[in-house]
């Protein structure tokens, strides 16, 4: 079926074997036959004067450099997050507690921030791997880990809070859900059943320490006995 096209105020019927070429604004339309032997090149052509931008429209070099620096920093965060995600994958979820094994009591608030960083690829994806698009998530600092770990001990250099409860789930001992929270408030009776730290396998935490570049001796260590976690 023919296609109706308007040009120079009129309508022209264009057949299936024809190419309808429109020139410059206000110019006349041309109709050319096409065939397998001599196909018509219908690439639009501009025959008018060149278009140029006036002086003062150039991109700001300082802003461009700043964006380049931001992009480089974001890419570095993604690379670091990818390493943490791959190497410390055991810490991305609660640990299974095995008798005779050693565990570290990692502050829940810090661990939650670290998981957001590792699982979002450093892109602020709300815990979904590679879910960037928002403000880039930051790796929680080594200093904040030390500070939060120190707050777990009292003036007598012992734990301020009871160890988390353990329950059986799918054939394993695990920390009871809800007994670790990033929003723990020691003065709130509503949080009396919560614990401000989470059990993490000592070997897994040692790998994290290597990535952070320093051992964090302030993070308490416990041994799991046959009756659960103790020590």
JSON list of C-alpha atoms in Angstrom, two decimals:
[
{"chain": "A", "resi": 1, "resn": "UNK", "atom": "CA", "xyz": [0.00, 0.00, 0.00]},
{"chain": "A", "resi": 2, "resn": "UNK", "atom": "CA", "xyz": [1.22, 3.48, -0.75]},
{"chain": "A", "resi": 3, "resn": "UNK", "atom": "CA", "xyz": [2.31, 5.82, 2.02]},
{"chain": "A", "resi": 4, "resn": "UNK", "atom": "CA", "xyz": [1.10, 9.40, 1.95]},
{"chain": "A", "resi": 5, "resn": "UNK", "atom": "CA", "xyz": [3.80, 12.02, 2.64]},
{"chain": "A", "resi": 6, "resn": "UNK", "atom": "CA", "xyz": [3.51, 15.80, 2.54]},
{"chain": "A", "resi": 7, "resn": "UNK", "atom": "CA", "xyz": [6.08, 18.05, 0.90]},
{"chain": "A", "resi": 8, "resn": "UNK", "atom": "CA", "xyz": [5.99, 21.70, -0.16]},
{"chain": "A", "resi": 9, "resn": "UNK", "atom": "CA", "xyz": [2.36, 21.97, 0.81]},
{"chain": "A", "resi": 10, "resn": "UNK", "atom": "CA", "xyz": [1.24, 18.99, -1.27]},
{"chain": "A", "resi": 11, "resn": "UNK", "atom": "CA", "xyz": [0.78, 15.26, -0.83]},
{"chain": "A", "resi": 12, "resn": "UNK", "atom": "CA", "xyz": [2.69, 12.67, -2.80]},
{"chain": "A", "resi": 13, "resn": "UNK", "atom": "CA", "xyz": [1.92, 8.99, -3.12]},
{"chain": "A", "resi": 14, "resn": "UNK", "atom": "CA", "xyz": [5.02, 6.92, -2.51]},
{"chain": "A", "resi": 15, "resn": "UNK", "atom": "CA", "xyz": [5.06, 3.39, -3.84]},
{"chain": "A", "resi": 16, "resn": "UNK", "atom": "CA", "xyz": [6.85, 0.43, -2.30]},
{"chain": "A", "resi": 17, "resn": "UNK", "atom": "CA", "xyz": [9.65, 0.72, -4.89]},
{"chain": "A", "resi": 18, "resn": "UNK", "atom": "CA", "xyz": [10.18, 4.45, -4.44]},
{"chain": "A", "resi": 19, "resn": "UNK", "atom": "CA", "xyz": [12.21, 6.57, -2.01]},
{"chain": "A", "resi": 20, "resn": "UNK", "atom": "CA", "xyz": [10.80, 9.93, -1.02]},
{"chain": "A", "resi": 21, "resn": "UNK", "atom": "CA", "xyz": [13.64, 12.40, -0.32]},
{"chain": "A", "resi": 22, "resn": "UNK", "atom": "CA", "xyz": [12.94, 15.70, 1.43]},
{"chain": "A", "resi": 23, "resn": "UNK", "atom": "CA", "xyz": [15.51, 18.44, 1.04]},
{"chain": "A", "resi": 24, "resn": "UNK", "atom": "CA", "xyz": [16.17, 21.46, 3.21]},
{"chain": "A", "resi": 25, "resn": "UNK", "atom": "CA", "xyz": [13.31, 23.18, 4.98]},
{"chain": "A", "resi": 26, "resn": "UNK", "atom": "CA", "xyz": [11.14, 24.75, 2.35]},
{"chain": "A", "resi": 27, "resn": "UNK", "atom": "CA", "xyz": [12.93, 22.91, -0.45]},
{"chain": "A", "resi": 28, "resn": "UNK", "atom": "CA", "xyz": [11.35, 20.71, -3.03]},
{"chain": "A", "resi": 29, "resn": "UNK", "atom": "CA", "xyz": [10.90, 17.01, -2.50]},
{"chain": "A", "resi": 30, "resn": "UNK", "atom": "CA", "xyz": [12.46, 14.53, -4.86]},
{"chain": "A", "resi": 31, "resn": "UNK", "atom": "CA", "xyz": [11.21, 11.12, -5.88]},
{"chain": "A", "resi": 32, "resn": "UNK", "atom": "CA", "xyz": [13.60, 8.49, -7.15]},
{"chain": "A", "resi": 33, "resn": "UNK", "atom": "CA", "xyz": [13.13, 4.95, -8.25]},
{"chain": "A", "resi": 34, "resn": "UNK", "atom": "CA", "xyz": [15.06, 2.26, -6.45]},
{"chain": "A", "resi": 35, "resn": "UNK", "atom": "CA", "xyz": [16.01, -1.13, -7.75]},
{"chain": "A", "resi": 36, "resn": "UNK", "atom": "CA", "xyz": [18.28, -4.00, -6.83]},
{"chain": "A", "resi": 37, "resn": "UNK", "atom": "CA", "xyz": [20.71, -2.90, -9.53]},
{"chain": "A", "resi": 38, "resn": "UNK", "atom": "CA", "xyz": [20.90, 0.74, -8.49]},
{"chain": "A", "resi": 39, "resn": "UNK", "atom": "CA", "xyz": [19.55, 1.27, -4.97]},
{"chain": "A", "resi": 40, "resn": "UNK", "atom": "CA", "xyz": [18.91, 4.82, -3.90]},
{"chain": "A", "resi": 41, "resn": "UNK", "atom": "CA", "xyz": [20.98, 6.18, -1.02]},
{"chain": "A", "resi": 42, "resn": "UNK", "atom": "CA", "xyz": [18.37, 7.90, 1.13]},
{"chain": "A", "resi": 43, "resn": "UNK", "atom": "CA", "xyz": [20.83, 9.08, 3.81]},
{"chain": "A", "resi": 44, "resn": "UNK", "atom": "CA", "xyz": [19.73, 12.62, 4.83]},
{"chain": "A", "resi": 45, "resn": "UNK", "atom": "CA", "xyz": [22.09, 15.30, 3.58]},
{"chain": "A", "resi": 46, "resn": "UNK", "atom": "CA", "xyz": [22.47, 18.83, 4.91]},
{"chain": "A", "resi": 47, "resn": "UNK", "atom": "CA", "xyz": [23.58, 21.36, 2.32]},
{"chain": "A", "resi": 48, "resn": "UNK", "atom": "CA", "xyz": [23.14, 24.49, 4.39]},
{"chain": "A", "resi": 49, "resn": "UNK", "atom": "CA", "xyz": [25.74, 26.38, 6.46]},
{"chain": "A", "resi": 50, "resn": "UNK", "atom": "CA", "xyz": [27.61, 24.66, 9.29]},
{"chain": "A", "resi": 51, "resn": "UNK", "atom": "CA", "xyz": [26.23, 25.06, 12.82]},
{"chain": "A", "resi": 52, "resn": "UNK", "atom": "CA", "xyz": [28.73, 26.28, 15.42]},
{"chain": "A", "resi": 53, "resn": "UNK", "atom": "CA", "xyz": [28.42, 27.23, 19.09]},
{"chain": "A", "resi": 54, "resn": "UNK", "atom": "CA", "xyz": [29.46, 30.69, 20.16]},
{"chain": "A", "resi": 55, "resn": "UNK", "atom": "CA", "xyz": [32.35, 31.38, 22.52]},
{"chain": "A", "resi": 56, "resn": "UNK", "atom": "CA", "xyz": [31.58, 30.83, 26.21]},
{"chain": "A", "resi": 57, "resn": "UNK", "atom": "CA", "xyz": [29.64, 27.59, 25.68]},
{"chain": "A", "resi": 58, "resn": "UNK", "atom": "CA", "xyz": [32.60, 25.28, 26.31]},
{"chain": "A", "resi": 59, "resn": "UNK", "atom": "CA", "xyz": [32.39, 22.74, 29.12]},
{"chain": "A", "resi": 60, "resn": "UNK", "atom": "CA", "xyz": [33.88, 23.91, 32.41]},
{"chain": "A", "resi": 61, "resn": "UNK", "atom": "CA", "xyz": [37.26, 22.25, 32.73]},
{"chain": "A", "resi": 62, "resn": "UNK", "atom": "CA", "xyz": [37.17, 22.35, 36.55]},
{"chain": "A", "resi": 63, "resn": "UNK", "atom": "CA", "xyz": [33.76, 20.68, 36.74]},
{"chain": "A", "resi": 64, "resn": "UNK", "atom": "CA", "xyz": [34.79, 18.09, 34.17]},
{"chain": "A", "resi": 65, "resn": "UNK", "atom": "CA", "xyz": [37.89, 17.28, 36.20]},
{"chain": "A", "resi": 66, "resn": "UNK", "atom": "CA", "xyz": [35.80, 17.01, 39.37]},
{"chain": "A", "resi": 67, "resn": "UNK", "atom": "CA", "xyz": [33.40, 14.58, 37.69]},
{"chain": "A", "resi": 68, "resn": "UNK", "atom": "CA", "xyz": [36.31, 12.54, 36.42]},
{"chain": "A", "resi": 69, "resn": "UNK", "atom": "CA", "xyz": [37.69, 12.34, 39.95]},
{"chain": "A", "resi": 70, "resn": "UNK", "atom": "CA", "xyz": [34.29, 11.32, 41.33]},
{"chain": "A", "resi": 71, "resn": "UNK", "atom": "CA", "xyz": [33.94, 8.63, 38.69]},
{"chain": "A", "resi": 72, "resn": "UNK", "atom": "CA", "xyz": [37.40, 7.29, 39.49]},
{"chain": "A", "resi": 73, "resn": "UNK", "atom": "CA", "xyz": [36.63, 7.22, 43.23]},
{"chain": "A", "resi": 74, "resn": "UNK", "atom": "CA", "xyz": [33.33, 5.41, 42.59]},
{"chain": "A", "resi": 75, "resn": "UNK", "atom": "CA", "xyz": [35.08, 2.85, 40.42]},
{"chain": "A", "resi": 76, "resn": "UNK", "atom": "CA", "xyz": [37.67, 2.27, 43.14]},
{"chain": "A", "resi": 77, "resn": "UNK", "atom": "CA", "xyz": [34.88, 1.74, 45.70]},
{"chain": "A", "resi": 78, "resn": "UNK", "atom": "CA", "xyz": [33.23, -0.79, 43.39]},
{"chain": "A", "resi": 79, "resn": "UNK", "atom": "CA", "xyz": [36.50, -2.68, 43.03]},
{"chain": "A", "resi": 80, "resn": "UNK", "atom": "CA", "xyz": [37.09, -2.75, 46.80]},
{"chain": "A", "resi": 81, "resn": "UNK", "atom": "CA", "xyz": [33.48, -3.81, 47.42]},
{"chain": "A", "resi": 82, "resn": "UNK", "atom": "CA", "xyz": [33.84, -6.61, 44.88]},
{"chain": "A", "resi": 83, "resn": "UNK", "atom": "CA", "xyz": [36.93, -7.90, 46.70]},
{"chain": "A", "resi": 84, "resn": "UNK", "atom": "CA", "xyz": [35.16, -7.82, 50.06]},
{"chain": "A", "resi": 85, "resn": "UNK", "atom": "CA", "xyz": [32.10, -9.54, 48.57]},
{"chain": "A", "resi": 86, "resn": "UNK", "atom": "CA", "xyz": [34.19, -12.34, 47.04]},
{"chain": "A", "resi": 87, "resn": "UNK", "atom": "CA", "xyz": [36.79, -12.91, 49.75]},
{"chain": "A", "resi": 88, "resn": "UNK", "atom": "CA", "xyz": [34.55, -12.43, 52.80]},
{"chain": "A", "resi": 89, "resn": "UNK", "atom": "CA", "xyz": [31.41, -14.09, 51.47]},
{"chain": "A", "resi": 90, "resn": "UNK", "atom": "CA", "xyz": [31.03, -16.13, 54.68]},
{"chain": "A", "resi": 91, "resn": "UNK", "atom": "CA", "xyz": [30.30, -12.90, 56.56]},
{"chain": "A", "resi": 92, "resn": "UNK", "atom": "CA", "xyz": [27.43, -11.87, 54.31]},
{"chain": "A", "resi": 93, "resn": "UNK", "atom": "CA", "xyz": [24.99, -14.00, 56.31]},
{"chain": "A", "resi": 94, "resn": "UNK", "atom": "CA", "xyz": [24.74, -15.26, 59.90]},
{"chain": "A", "resi": 95, "resn": "UNK", "atom": "CA", "xyz": [27.20, -18.00, 60.76]},
{"chain": "A", "resi": 96, "resn": "UNK", "atom": "CA", "xyz": [26.42, -21.61, 61.62]},
{"chain": "A", "resi": 97, "resn": "UNK", "atom": "CA", "xyz": [27.81, -22.26, 65.10]},
{"chain": "A", "resi": 98, "resn": "UNK", "atom": "CA", "xyz": [29.89, -25.42, 65.42]},
{"chain": "A", "resi": 99, "resn": "UNK", "atom": "CA", "xyz": [31.12, -26.89, 68.71]},
{"chain": "A", "resi": 100, "resn": "UNK", "atom": "CA", "xyz": [34.83, -26.49, 69.26]},
{"chain": "A", "resi": 101, "resn": "UNK", "atom": "CA", "xyz": [35.16, -23.53, 66.88]},
{"chain": "A", "resi": 102, "resn": "UNK", "atom": "CA", "xyz": [36.24, -19.98, 67.64]},
{"chain": "A", "resi": 103, "resn": "UNK", "atom": "CA", "xyz": [34.13, -16.92, 66.92]},
{"chain": "A", "resi": 104, "resn": "UNK", "atom": "CA", "xyz": [34.47, -13.15, 67.09]},
{"chain": "A", "resi": 105, "resn": "UNK", "atom": "CA", "xyz": [31.77, -10.87, 68.47]},
{"chain": "A", "resi": 106, "resn": "UNK", "atom": "CA", "xyz": [31.52, -8.25, 65.71]},
{"chain": "A", "resi": 107, "resn": "UNK", "atom": "CA", "xyz": [29.49, -5.11, 66.51]},
{"chain": "A", "resi": 108, "resn": "UNK", "atom": "CA", "xyz": [26.13, -5.48, 64.75]},
{"chain": "A", "resi": 109, "resn": "UNK", "atom": "CA", "xyz": [25.95, -1.85, 63.58]},
{"chain": "A", "resi": 110, "resn": "UNK", "atom": "CA", "xyz": [29.36, -2.01, 61.92]},
{"chain": "A", "resi": 111, "resn": "UNK", "atom": "CA", "xyz": [28.67, -5.43, 60.38]},
{"chain": "A", "resi": 112, "resn": "UNK", "atom": "CA", "xyz": [25.41, -4.21, 58.87]},
{"chain": "A", "resi": 113, "resn": "UNK", "atom": "CA", "xyz": [27.17, -1.22, 57.28]},
{"chain": "A", "resi": 114, "resn": "UNK", "atom": "CA", "xyz": [29.87, -3.52, 55.91]},
{"chain": "A", "resi": 115, "resn": "UNK", "atom": "CA", "xyz": [27.27, -5.86, 54.39]},
{"chain": "A", "resi": 116, "resn": "UNK", "atom": "CA", "xyz": [25.55, -2.94, 52.65]},
{"chain": "A", "resi": 117, "resn": "UNK", "atom": "CA", "xyz": [28.90, -1.86, 51.20]},
{"chain": "A", "resi": 118, "resn": "UNK", "atom": "CA", "xyz": [29.92, -5.35, 50.05]},
{"chain": "A", "resi": 119, "resn": "UNK", "atom": "CA", "xyz": [26.57, -6.39, 48.59]},
{"chain": "A", "resi": 120, "resn": "UNK", "atom": "CA", "xyz": [25.81, -3.10, 46.84]},
{"chain": "A", "resi": 121, "resn": "UNK", "atom": "CA", "xyz": [29.10, -3.06, 44.97]},
{"chain": "A", "resi": 122, "resn": "UNK", "atom": "CA", "xyz": [29.93, 0.25, 46.64]},
{"chain": "A", "resi": 123, "resn": "UNK", "atom": "CA", "xyz": [27.01, 1.82, 44.79]},
{"chain": "A", "resi": 124, "resn": "UNK", "atom": "CA", "xyz": [24.36, 2.25, 47.43]},
{"chain": "A", "resi": 125, "resn": "UNK", "atom": "CA", "xyz": [22.09, -0.44, 46.08]},
{"chain": "A", "resi": 126, "resn": "UNK", "atom": "CA", "xyz": [20.21, -1.18, 49.28]},
{"chain": "A", "resi": 127, "resn": "UNK", "atom": "CA", "xyz": [21.81, -4.55, 49.78]},
{"chain": "A", "resi": 128, "resn": "UNK", "atom": "CA", "xyz": [21.43, -5.86, 46.24]},
{"chain": "A", "resi": 129, "resn": "UNK", "atom": "CA", "xyz": [24.60, -6.78, 44.48]},
{"chain": "A", "resi": 130, "resn": "UNK", "atom": "CA", "xyz": [25.53, -4.23, 41.84]},
{"chain": "A", "resi": 131, "resn": "UNK", "atom": "CA", "xyz": [22.45, -2.17, 42.60]},
{"chain": "A", "resi": 132, "resn": "UNK", "atom": "CA", "xyz": [24.08, 1.22, 42.11]},
{"chain": "A", "resi": 133, "resn": "UNK", "atom": "CA", "xyz": [22.32, 4.35, 41.03]},
{"chain": "A", "resi": 134, "resn": "UNK", "atom": "CA", "xyz": [22.25, 6.18, 44.34]},
{"chain": "A", "resi": 135, "resn": "UNK", "atom": "CA", "xyz": [24.91, 7.70, 46.52]},
{"chain": "A", "resi": 136, "resn": "UNK", "atom": "CA", "xyz": [27.83, 5.28, 46.69]},
{"chain": "A", "resi": 137, "resn": "UNK", "atom": "CA", "xyz": [28.03, 3.24, 49.89]},
{"chain": "A", "resi": 138, "resn": "UNK", "atom": "CA", "xyz": [31.19, 3.73, 51.92]},
{"chain": "A", "resi": 139, "resn": "UNK", "atom": "CA", "xyz": [33.33, 1.05, 53.54]},
{"chain": "A", "resi": 140, "resn": "UNK", "atom": "CA", "xyz": [32.88, 1.46, 57.31]},
{"chain": "A", "resi": 141, "resn": "UNK", "atom": "CA", "xyz": [36.17, 2.57, 58.76]},
{"chain": "A", "resi": 142, "resn": "UNK", "atom": "CA", "xyz": [38.63, 0.57, 60.80]},
{"chain": "A", "resi": 143, "resn": "UNK", "atom": "CA", "xyz": [38.49, 3.30, 63.44]},
{"chain": "A", "resi": 144, "resn": "UNK", "atom": "CA", "xyz": [34.71, 2.93, 63.81]},
{"chain": "A", "resi": 145, "resn": "UNK", "atom": "CA", "xyz": [35.10, -0.84, 64.19]},
{"chain": "A", "resi": 146, "resn": "UNK", "atom": "CA", "xyz": [37.62, -0.33, 67.00]},
{"chain": "A", "resi": 147, "resn": "UNK", "atom": "CA", "xyz": [35.42, 2.25, 68.67]},
{"chain": "A", "resi": 148, "resn": "UNK", "atom": "CA", "xyz": [32.30, 0.09, 68.55]},
{"chain": "A", "resi": 149, "resn": "UNK", "atom": "CA", "xyz": [34.22, -2.98, 69.70]},
{"chain": "A", "resi": 150, "resn": "UNK", "atom": "CA", "xyz": [35.57, -1.06, 72.69]},
{"chain": "A", "resi": 151, "resn": "UNK", "atom": "CA", "xyz": [32.02, -0.10, 73.67]},
{"chain": "A", "resi": 152, "resn": "UNK", "atom": "CA", "xyz": [31.16, -3.80, 74.10]},
{"chain": "A", "resi": 153, "resn": "UNK", "atom": "CA", "xyz": [33.42, -4.03, 77.15]},
{"chain": "A", "resi": 154, "resn": "UNK", "atom": "CA", "xyz": [32.83, -2.58, 80.57]},
{"chain": "A", "resi": 155, "resn": "UNK", "atom": "CA", "xyz": [35.28, -0.79, 82.86]},
{"chain": "A", "resi": 156, "resn": "UNK", "atom": "CA", "xyz": [36.32, -4.22, 84.21]},
{"chain": "A", "resi": 157, "resn": "UNK", "atom": "CA", "xyz": [37.36, -5.31, 80.69]},
{"chain": "A", "resi": 158, "resn": "UNK", "atom": "CA", "xyz": [34.54, -7.84, 80.44]},
{"chain": "A", "resi": 159, "resn": "UNK", "atom": "CA", "xyz": [31.53, -8.01, 78.15]},
{"chain": "A", "resi": 160, "resn": "UNK", "atom": "CA", "xyz": [28.80, -5.55, 79.05]},
{"chain": "A", "resi": 161, "resn": "UNK", "atom": "CA", "xyz": [26.10, -7.76, 77.54]},
{"chain": "A", "resi": 162, "resn": "UNK", "atom": "CA", "xyz": [25.13, -11.41, 77.63]},
{"chain": "A", "resi": 163, "resn": "UNK", "atom": "CA", "xyz": [26.11, -13.66, 74.75]},
{"chain": "A", "resi": 164, "resn": "UNK", "atom": "CA", "xyz": [23.42, -14.15, 72.10]},
{"chain": "A", "resi": 165, "resn": "UNK", "atom": "CA", "xyz": [21.01, -17.07, 72.36]},
{"chain": "A", "resi": 166, "resn": "UNK", "atom": "CA", "xyz": [21.43, -20.00, 69.99]},
{"chain": "A", "resi": 167, "resn": "UNK", "atom": "CA", "xyz": [18.67, -22.03, 68.34]},
{"chain": "A", "resi": 168, "resn": "UNK", "atom": "CA", "xyz": [18.57, -25.05, 66.03]},
{"chain": "A", "resi": 169, "resn": "UNK", "atom": "CA", "xyz": [17.62, -24.27, 62.43]},
{"chain": "A", "resi": 170, "resn": "UNK", "atom": "CA", "xyz": [17.96, -26.62, 59.45]},
{"chain": "A", "resi": 171, "resn": "UNK", "atom": "CA", "xyz": [20.24, -28.92, 61.38]},
{"chain": "A", "resi": 172, "resn": "UNK", "atom": "CA", "xyz": [22.61, -26.19, 62.60]},
{"chain": "A", "resi": 173, "resn": "UNK", "atom": "CA", "xyz": [23.03, -24.01, 65.66]},
{"chain": "A", "resi": 174, "resn": "UNK", "atom": "CA", "xyz": [22.58, -20.37, 64.71]},
{"chain": "A", "resi": 175, "resn": "UNK", "atom": "CA", "xyz": [22.28, -17.09, 66.53]},
{"chain": "A", "resi": 176, "resn": "UNK", "atom": "CA", "xyz": [18.62, -16.56, 67.30]},
{"chain": "A", "resi": 177, "resn": "UNK", "atom": "CA", "xyz": [17.04, -14.19, 64.80]},
{"chain": "A", "resi": 178, "resn": "UNK", "atom": "CA", "xyz": [16.39, -10.81, 66.36]},
{"chain": "A", "resi": 179, "resn": "UNK", "atom": "CA", "xyz": [19.11, -11.11, 69.00]},
{"chain": "A", "resi": 180, "resn": "UNK", "atom": "CA", "xyz": [21.44, -8.96, 66.96]},
{"chain": "A", "resi": 181, "resn": "UNK", "atom": "CA", "xyz": [20.44, -5.47, 65.86]},
{"chain": "A", "resi": 182, "resn": "UNK", "atom": "CA", "xyz": [22.20, -2.47, 64.44]},
{"chain": "A", "resi": 183, "resn": "UNK", "atom": "CA", "xyz": [19.90, -0.20, 66.44]},
{"chain": "A", "resi": 184, "resn": "UNK", "atom": "CA", "xyz": [20.72, -1.63, 69.86]},
{"chain": "A", "resi": 185, "resn": "UNK", "atom": "CA", "xyz": [20.11, 0.72, 72.75]},
{"chain": "A", "resi": 186, "resn": "UNK", "atom": "CA", "xyz": [21.53, -0.48, 76.04]},
{"chain": "A", "resi": 187, "resn": "UNK", "atom": "CA", "xyz": [19.19, 1.81, 77.99]},
{"chain": "A", "resi": 188, "resn": "UNK", "atom": "CA", "xyz": [16.02, 0.63, 76.26]},
{"chain": "A", "resi": 189, "resn": "UNK", "atom": "CA", "xyz": [13.99, -2.13, 77.91]},
{"chain": "A", "resi": 190, "resn": "UNK", "atom": "CA", "xyz": [12.45, -2.86, 74.49]},
{"chain": "A", "resi": 191, "resn": "UNK", "atom": "CA", "xyz": [15.87, -4.10, 73.39]},
{"chain": "A", "resi": 192, "resn": "UNK", "atom": "CA", "xyz": [16.53, -6.24, 76.45]},
{"chain": "A", "resi": 193, "resn": "UNK", "atom": "CA", "xyz": [16.41, -9.40, 74.33]},
{"chain": "A", "resi": 194, "resn": "UNK", "atom": "CA", "xyz": [18.72, -8.02, 71.66]},
{"chain": "A", "resi": 195, "resn": "UNK", "atom": "CA", "xyz": [22.48, -8.24, 71.48]},
{"chain": "A", "resi": 196, "resn": "UNK", "atom": "CA", "xyz": [24.73, -5.54, 70.02]},
{"chain": "A", "resi": 197, "resn": "UNK", "atom": "CA", "xyz": [27.09, -8.02, 68.37]},
{"chain": "A", "resi": 198, "resn": "UNK", "atom": "CA", "xyz": [26.93, -10.94, 65.97]},
{"chain": "A", "resi": 199, "resn": "UNK", "atom": "CA", "xyz": [28.92, -14.16, 66.02]},
{"chain": "A", "resi": 200, "resn": "UNK", "atom": "CA", "xyz": [31.34, -14.39, 63.08]},
{"chain": "A", "resi": 201, "resn": "UNK", "atom": "CA", "xyz": [33.70, -17.30, 62.44]},
{"chain": "A", "resi": 202, "resn": "UNK", "atom": "CA", "xyz": [37.19, -16.32, 63.60]},
{"chain": "A", "resi": 203, "resn": "UNK", "atom": "CA", "xyz": [38.76, -17.48, 60.34]},
{"chain": "A", "resi": 204, "resn": "UNK", "atom": "CA", "xyz": [36.40, -15.35, 58.27]},
{"chain": "A", "resi": 205, "resn": "UNK", "atom": "CA", "xyz": [37.05, -12.31, 60.44]},
{"chain": "A", "resi": 206, "resn": "UNK", "atom": "CA", "xyz": [40.81, -12.84, 60.07]},
{"chain": "A", "resi": 207, "resn": "UNK", "atom": "CA", "xyz": [40.41, -12.51, 56.28]},
{"chain": "A", "resi": 208, "resn": "UNK", "atom": "CA", "xyz": [38.55, -9.24, 56.80]},
{"chain": "A", "resi": 209, "resn": "UNK", "atom": "CA", "xyz": [41.35, -8.01, 59.05]},
{"chain": "A", "resi": 210, "resn": "UNK", "atom": "CA", "xyz": [43.80, -8.65, 56.22]},
{"chain": "A", "resi": 211, "resn": "UNK", "atom": "CA", "xyz": [41.68, -6.54, 53.88]},
{"chain": "A", "resi": 212, "resn": "UNK", "atom": "CA", "xyz": [41.46, -3.77, 56.48]},
{"chain": "A", "resi": 213, "resn": "UNK", "atom": "CA", "xyz": [45.22, -3.95, 56.92]},
{"chain": "A", "resi": 214, "resn": "UNK", "atom": "CA", "xyz": [45.30, -4.45, 60.68]},
{"chain": "A", "resi": 215, "resn": "UNK", "atom": "CA", "xyz": [44.30, -6.89, 63.39]},
{"chain": "A", "resi": 216, "resn": "UNK", "atom": "CA", "xyz": [41.44, -5.67, 65.56]},
{"chain": "A", "resi": 217, "resn": "UNK", "atom": "CA", "xyz": [42.18, -7.28, 68.90]},
{"chain": "A", "resi": 218, "resn": "UNK", "atom": "CA", "xyz": [39.42, -5.28, 70.57]},
{"chain": "A", "resi": 219, "resn": "UNK", "atom": "CA", "xyz": [36.76, -7.47, 68.91]},
{"chain": "A", "resi": 220, "resn": "UNK", "atom": "CA", "xyz": [36.02, -10.13, 71.58]},
{"chain": "A", "resi": 221, "resn": "UNK", "atom": "CA", "xyz": [36.72, -13.82, 70.93]},
{"chain": "A", "resi": 222, "resn": "UNK", "atom": "CA", "xyz": [34.58, -16.70, 72.17]},
{"chain": "A", "resi": 223, "resn": "UNK", "atom": "CA", "xyz": [34.75, -20.48, 71.88]},
{"chain": "A", "resi": 224, "resn": "UNK", "atom": "CA", "xyz": [31.67, -22.57, 71.12]},
{"chain": "A", "resi": 225, "resn": "UNK", "atom": "CA", "xyz": [31.23, -25.52, 73.49]},
{"chain": "A", "resi": 226, "resn": "UNK", "atom": "CA", "xyz": [28.93, -28.49, 73.18]},
{"chain": "A", "resi": 227, "resn": "UNK", "atom": "CA", "xyz": [26.16, -26.49, 74.83]},
{"chain": "A", "resi": 228, "resn": "UNK", "atom": "CA", "xyz": [26.42, -23.48, 72.52]},
{"chain": "A", "resi": 229, "resn": "UNK", "atom": "CA", "xyz": [28.69, -20.43, 72.52]},
{"chain": "A", "resi": 230, "resn": "UNK", "atom": "CA", "xyz": [30.64, -19.74, 75.62]},
{"chain": "A", "resi": 231, "resn": "UNK", "atom": "CA", "xyz": [33.86, -18.35, 76.98]}
]
